[in-house]
Amino acid sequence: MIDGGIRQAGSRLRVTVQLTDTITEAQLWVETYERTLDPDKIFDIQDDLVVRIVSTCADPFGVIPRSIGDVVRGTDPVSWSPYEALLHFFSYHHRLGAADHLAARRGLERAVEISPRNADCWAVLSLVYAHEYAHGFNTGPDPLERAQAAASRAVDLAPGNPLAHQAMSTVLLLRKEVTASLHEADRAIALNPFDAGCNANMGANIAFAGDWVRGCALIERSMDLNPQHPVWYRGMLSYREYWSGNYRAAIDEAVKT
């Protein structure tokens, strides 16, 4: 449950928001936002805060997916529901390690067996296969072919699913089909422009495709929307400074990462 309160002092507006697990009564997250109160811009303030709250709580790297993903981490992937397998993937993607990758692959391969029309699971399974190629995790035969087949399945099942287009963008980038990859990245962002995780992942693809200015602008926007973002977001900023020849700034960002 999300609840909170609003207080005003002169021209200052303070909004306090908290996320509570109603079963355990544990407080999962709390944040305070302060804004300058302008009656003519009250809807702008509302729109700004709603996006931040939703992104921090519920984007792929938000508090809710991470808390559920952490619960299933370390359990047998065979026992996961498709939804648990999906959320474990986001938890893995937050850390990017070989052991979590292997569990994610096992859980998602079972998920698409028992729920073959689940486009979300097909999309993230594609990304898991792509990471075999990109990161060298638990590499099996023909990872890009498997990744493309899974991404195509996701797009066919749900053409309006941004996760499906994220997966396809990643596969196409790894195949060095840059123009097609950028088209898919733009499609994913357009389908869910307020998803900080989507913007960051596609920002990374856009940056690695060569447009470091636009790609990292998307990542910085994602960092602003969800302060509890994965550490690799900032790592991308270090790469940007490196490729720009700003080596001191690259080191500074790397140290922060």
Short mmCIF file of C-alpha atoms in Angstrom, two decimals:
data_model
loop_
_atom_site.label_atom_id
_atom_site.label_comp_id
_atom_site.label_asym_id
_atom_site.label_seq_id
_atom_site.Cartn_x
_atom_site.Cartn_y
_atom_site.Cartn_z
CA MET A 1 0.00 0.00 0.00
CA ILE A 2 1.22 3.48 -0.89
CA ASP A 3 0.14 6.33 1.34
CA GLY A 4 1.55 9.58 2.64
CA GLY A 5 0.85 13.17 3.48
CA ILE A 6 1.18 16.72 2.21
CA ARG A 7 2.29 19.75 4.20
CA GLN A 8 2.64 23.38 3.15
CA ALA A 9 4.77 26.13 4.64
CA GLY A 10 4.50 29.39 2.75
CA SER A 11 5.58 28.69 -0.80
CA ARG A 12 7.09 25.29 0.06
CA LEU A 13 5.22 22.03 -0.48
CA ARG A 14 6.42 18.83 1.21
CA VAL A 15 5.05 15.43 0.13
CA THR A 16 5.94 12.34 2.17
CA VAL A 17 5.26 8.94 0.60
CA GLN A 18 5.72 5.44 2.02
CA LEU A 19 5.29 1.92 0.71
CA THR A 20 4.16 -0.69 3.23
CA ASP A 21 3.77 -4.46 3.02
CA THR A 22 0.27 -4.87 4.45
CA ILE A 23 0.85 -8.54 5.35
CA THR A 24 4.05 -8.11 7.38
CA GLU A 25 3.51 -4.39 8.12
CA ALA A 26 7.13 -3.83 7.07
CA GLN A 27 7.94 -0.40 5.65
CA LEU A 28 9.61 -1.08 2.31
CA TRP A 29 10.34 2.48 1.26
CA VAL A 30 9.82 6.09 2.34
CA GLU A 31 10.73 9.33 0.59
CA THR A 32 10.13 13.04 1.08
CA TYR A 33 9.79 15.38 -1.88
CA GLU A 34 9.92 19.19 -1.61
CA ARG A 35 8.71 21.54 -4.30
CA THR A 36 8.01 25.25 -4.69
CA LEU A 37 4.26 25.71 -4.60
CA ASP A 38 2.89 27.58 -7.61
CA PRO A 39 -0.92 27.26 -7.85
CA ASP A 40 -0.72 27.65 -11.62
CA LYS A 41 1.62 24.63 -11.86
CA ILE A 42 0.04 22.28 -9.34
CA PHE A 43 -0.74 19.70 -12.03
CA ASP A 44 2.88 19.81 -13.23
CA ILE A 45 4.02 19.05 -9.67
CA GLN A 46 1.53 16.19 -9.45
CA ASP A 47 2.65 14.70 -12.78
CA ASP A 48 6.33 14.97 -11.79
CA LEU A 49 5.82 13.27 -8.42
CA VAL A 50 3.59 10.50 -9.76
CA VAL A 51 6.23 9.42 -12.29
CA ARG A 52 8.97 9.43 -9.65
CA ILE A 53 6.93 7.47 -7.13
CA VAL A 54 5.80 4.87 -9.66
CA SER A 55 9.32 4.46 -11.09
CA THR A 56 10.94 4.07 -7.68
CA CYS A 57 8.34 1.55 -6.51
CA ALA A 58 7.45 -0.42 -9.60
CA ASP A 59 9.84 -0.07 -12.53
CA PRO A 60 11.87 -3.24 -13.25
CA PHE A 61 14.49 -2.13 -10.73
CA GLY A 62 11.98 -0.68 -8.28
CA VAL A 63 11.33 -1.56 -4.65
CA ILE A 64 8.48 -4.01 -5.31
CA PRO A 65 10.12 -6.14 -8.04
CA ARG A 66 13.39 -6.17 -6.11
CA SER A 67 11.77 -7.24 -2.83
CA ILE A 68 9.88 -10.10 -4.50
CA GLY A 69 12.91 -11.08 -6.59
CA ASP A 70 15.04 -11.26 -3.45
CA VAL A 71 12.52 -13.60 -1.81
CA VAL A 72 12.80 -16.18 -4.61
CA ARG A 73 16.56 -15.80 -5.01
CA GLY A 74 18.32 -18.90 -3.78
CA THR A 75 15.24 -21.11 -4.13
CA ASP A 76 14.82 -23.81 -6.78
CA PRO A 77 13.92 -22.23 -10.16
CA VAL A 78 11.73 -25.25 -10.91
CA SER A 79 9.34 -24.07 -8.19
CA TRP A 80 8.94 -20.52 -9.54
CA SER A 81 5.76 -19.25 -11.11
CA PRO A 82 6.20 -17.34 -14.39
CA TYR A 83 5.72 -14.08 -12.47
CA GLU A 84 8.40 -15.02 -9.92
CA ALA A 85 10.76 -15.99 -12.74
CA LEU A 86 10.16 -12.60 -14.35
CA LEU A 87 10.87 -10.69 -11.14
CA HIS A 88 13.93 -12.81 -10.43
CA PHE A 89 15.26 -11.74 -13.83
CA PHE A 90 14.99 -8.07 -12.83
CA SER A 91 16.76 -8.90 -9.58
CA TYR A 92 19.51 -10.65 -11.56
CA HIS A 93 19.73 -7.73 -13.98
CA HIS A 94 20.31 -5.45 -10.99
CA ARG A 95 23.44 -7.46 -10.06
CA LEU A 96 24.57 -9.15 -13.31
CA GLY A 97 26.33 -12.23 -12.00
CA ALA A 98 26.83 -15.68 -13.52
CA ALA A 99 25.10 -17.65 -10.73
CA ASP A 100 21.94 -15.53 -10.86
CA HIS A 101 22.06 -15.70 -14.65
CA LEU A 102 21.98 -19.50 -14.59
CA ALA A 103 19.04 -19.53 -12.18
CA ALA A 104 17.22 -16.93 -14.30
CA ARG A 105 17.68 -19.03 -17.44
CA ARG A 106 16.39 -22.18 -15.77
CA GLY A 107 13.41 -20.42 -14.27
CA LEU A 108 12.44 -18.62 -17.46
CA GLU A 109 12.84 -21.67 -19.69
CA ARG A 110 10.39 -23.46 -17.41
CA ALA A 111 8.13 -20.38 -17.33
CA VAL A 112 7.66 -20.35 -21.11
CA GLU A 113 7.01 -24.09 -21.06
CA ILE A 114 4.10 -23.76 -18.63
CA SER A 115 2.96 -20.35 -19.91
CA PRO A 116 3.90 -20.29 -23.61
CA ARG A 117 1.93 -17.10 -24.34
CA ASN A 118 3.65 -15.02 -21.67
CA ALA A 119 5.35 -12.32 -23.75
CA ASP A 120 7.16 -10.80 -20.75
CA CYS A 121 8.88 -14.10 -19.98
CA TRP A 122 9.84 -14.67 -23.62
CA ALA A 123 11.29 -11.14 -23.76
CA VAL A 124 13.49 -11.47 -20.69
CA LEU A 125 14.50 -15.01 -21.66
CA SER A 126 15.79 -13.44 -24.87
CA LEU A 127 17.86 -11.03 -22.79
CA VAL A 128 19.19 -13.90 -20.68
CA TYR A 129 20.33 -15.66 -23.87
CA ALA A 130 21.81 -12.39 -25.14
CA HIS A 131 23.83 -12.09 -21.93
CA GLU A 132 25.42 -15.46 -22.66
CA TYR A 133 26.94 -13.77 -25.70
CA ALA A 134 27.48 -10.27 -24.30
CA HIS A 135 28.75 -11.13 -20.81
CA GLY A 136 30.00 -14.68 -21.29
CA PHE A 137 27.65 -16.07 -18.64
CA ASN A 138 26.98 -19.85 -18.81
CA THR A 139 27.45 -19.88 -22.57
CA GLY A 140 25.60 -22.50 -24.60
CA PRO A 141 25.41 -23.09 -28.36
CA ASP A 142 24.12 -20.32 -30.66
CA PRO A 143 23.10 -17.79 -27.98
CA LEU A 144 22.20 -15.02 -30.43
CA GLU A 145 20.02 -17.33 -32.48
CA ARG A 146 18.16 -18.39 -29.34
CA ALA A 147 17.92 -14.77 -28.21
CA GLN A 148 16.45 -13.64 -31.51
CA ALA A 149 13.95 -16.50 -31.61
CA ALA A 150 12.73 -15.66 -28.10
CA ALA A 151 12.51 -11.93 -28.87
CA SER A 152 10.58 -12.63 -32.07
CA ARG A 153 8.19 -14.82 -30.12
CA ALA A 154 7.63 -12.02 -27.60
CA VAL A 155 6.96 -9.43 -30.31
CA ASP A 156 4.59 -11.77 -32.15
CA LEU A 157 2.63 -12.45 -28.96
CA ALA A 158 2.43 -8.81 -27.82
CA PRO A 159 3.42 -6.17 -30.42
CA GLY A 160 2.64 -3.44 -27.90
CA ASN A 161 4.87 -4.86 -25.17
CA PRO A 162 7.89 -2.61 -24.50
CA LEU A 163 9.89 -5.48 -22.97
CA ALA A 164 9.60 -7.38 -26.24
CA HIS A 165 11.02 -4.45 -28.20
CA GLN A 166 13.78 -3.97 -25.63
CA ALA A 167 14.82 -7.57 -26.18
CA MET A 168 14.71 -7.23 -29.95
CA SER A 169 16.75 -4.01 -29.82
CA THR A 170 19.44 -5.76 -27.78
CA VAL A 171 19.65 -8.78 -30.09
CA LEU A 172 19.88 -6.58 -33.17
CA LEU A 173 22.58 -4.43 -31.59
CA LEU A 174 24.66 -7.52 -30.80
CA ARG A 175 24.21 -8.57 -34.43
CA LYS A 176 25.50 -5.09 -35.40
CA GLU A 177 22.20 -4.27 -37.14
CA VAL A 178 22.37 -0.78 -35.68
CA THR A 179 19.59 1.00 -37.58
CA ALA A 180 17.08 -1.74 -36.81
CA SER A 181 18.23 -1.83 -33.17
CA LEU A 182 17.67 1.92 -32.76
CA HIS A 183 14.22 1.62 -34.30
CA GLU A 184 13.30 -1.03 -31.75
CA ALA A 185 14.75 1.07 -28.92
CA ASP A 186 12.66 4.06 -29.94
CA ARG A 187 9.59 1.83 -30.14
CA ALA A 188 10.17 0.50 -26.61
CA ILE A 189 10.59 4.00 -25.18
CA ALA A 190 7.50 5.30 -26.98
CA LEU A 191 5.39 2.45 -25.62
CA ASN A 192 6.33 3.21 -22.00
CA PRO A 193 8.05 6.60 -21.72
CA PHE A 194 7.83 6.75 -17.92
CA ASP A 195 9.51 3.39 -17.29
CA ALA A 196 12.92 4.36 -15.96
CA GLY A 197 14.26 0.84 -16.44
CA CYS A 198 13.21 0.76 -20.08
CA ASN A 199 14.72 4.19 -20.71
CA ALA A 200 18.02 3.19 -19.10
CA ASN A 201 18.31 -0.12 -20.95
CA MET A 202 17.50 1.48 -24.29
CA GLY A 203 19.74 4.42 -23.41
CA ALA A 204 22.57 1.93 -23.03
CA ASN A 205 21.79 0.42 -26.44
CA ILE A 206 21.64 3.87 -28.04
CA ALA A 207 24.95 4.82 -26.42
CA PHE A 208 26.73 1.64 -27.52
CA ALA A 209 25.34 2.24 -31.01
CA GLY A 210 27.32 5.49 -31.03
CA ASP A 211 25.03 8.25 -29.72
CA TRP A 212 26.48 8.72 -26.26
CA VAL A 213 24.82 12.10 -25.73
CA ARG A 214 21.25 10.91 -26.22
CA GLY A 215 21.84 7.48 -24.67
CA CYS A 216 23.32 8.82 -21.46
CA ALA A 217 20.71 11.58 -21.25
CA LEU A 218 18.11 8.79 -21.04
CA ILE A 219 20.16 7.04 -18.37
CA GLU A 220 20.55 10.23 -16.33
CA ARG A 221 16.79 10.79 -16.55
CA SER A 222 16.29 7.23 -15.29
CA MET A 223 18.69 7.85 -12.39
CA ASP A 224 16.69 10.95 -11.50
CA LEU A 225 13.35 9.10 -11.59
CA ASN A 226 14.55 6.10 -9.56
CA PRO A 227 17.42 6.94 -7.18
CA GLN A 228 17.59 3.23 -6.22
CA HIS A 229 18.83 2.32 -9.69
CA PRO A 230 21.42 -0.36 -10.48
CA VAL A 231 25.03 0.71 -10.20
CA TRP A 232 25.68 0.03 -13.89
CA TYR A 233 23.67 3.14 -14.79
CA ARG A 234 26.49 5.31 -13.49
CA GLY A 235 29.06 3.04 -15.07
CA MET A 236 27.62 4.03 -18.45
CA LEU A 237 28.37 7.68 -17.62
CA SER A 238 31.99 6.72 -17.02
CA TYR A 239 32.11 5.11 -20.47
CA ARG A 240 30.63 8.27 -21.98
CA GLU A 241 33.37 10.45 -20.49
CA TYR A 242 36.03 7.97 -21.54
CA TRP A 243 34.91 7.90 -25.18
CA SER A 244 34.73 11.70 -25.12
CA GLY A 245 38.35 11.90 -23.99
CA ASN A 246 37.38 13.35 -20.58
CA TYR A 247 39.57 10.95 -18.65
CA ARG A 248 39.47 12.73 -15.29
CA ALA A 249 35.66 12.77 -15.39
CA ALA A 250 35.66 9.11 -16.48
CA ILE A 251 37.73 8.19 -13.42
CA ASP A 252 35.47 10.24 -11.13
CA GLU A 253 32.36 8.45 -12.41
CA ALA A 254 34.09 5.08 -12.14
CA VAL A 255 35.00 5.76 -8.50
CA LYS A 256 31.38 6.74 -7.76
CA THR A 257 30.24 3.53 -9.43
#
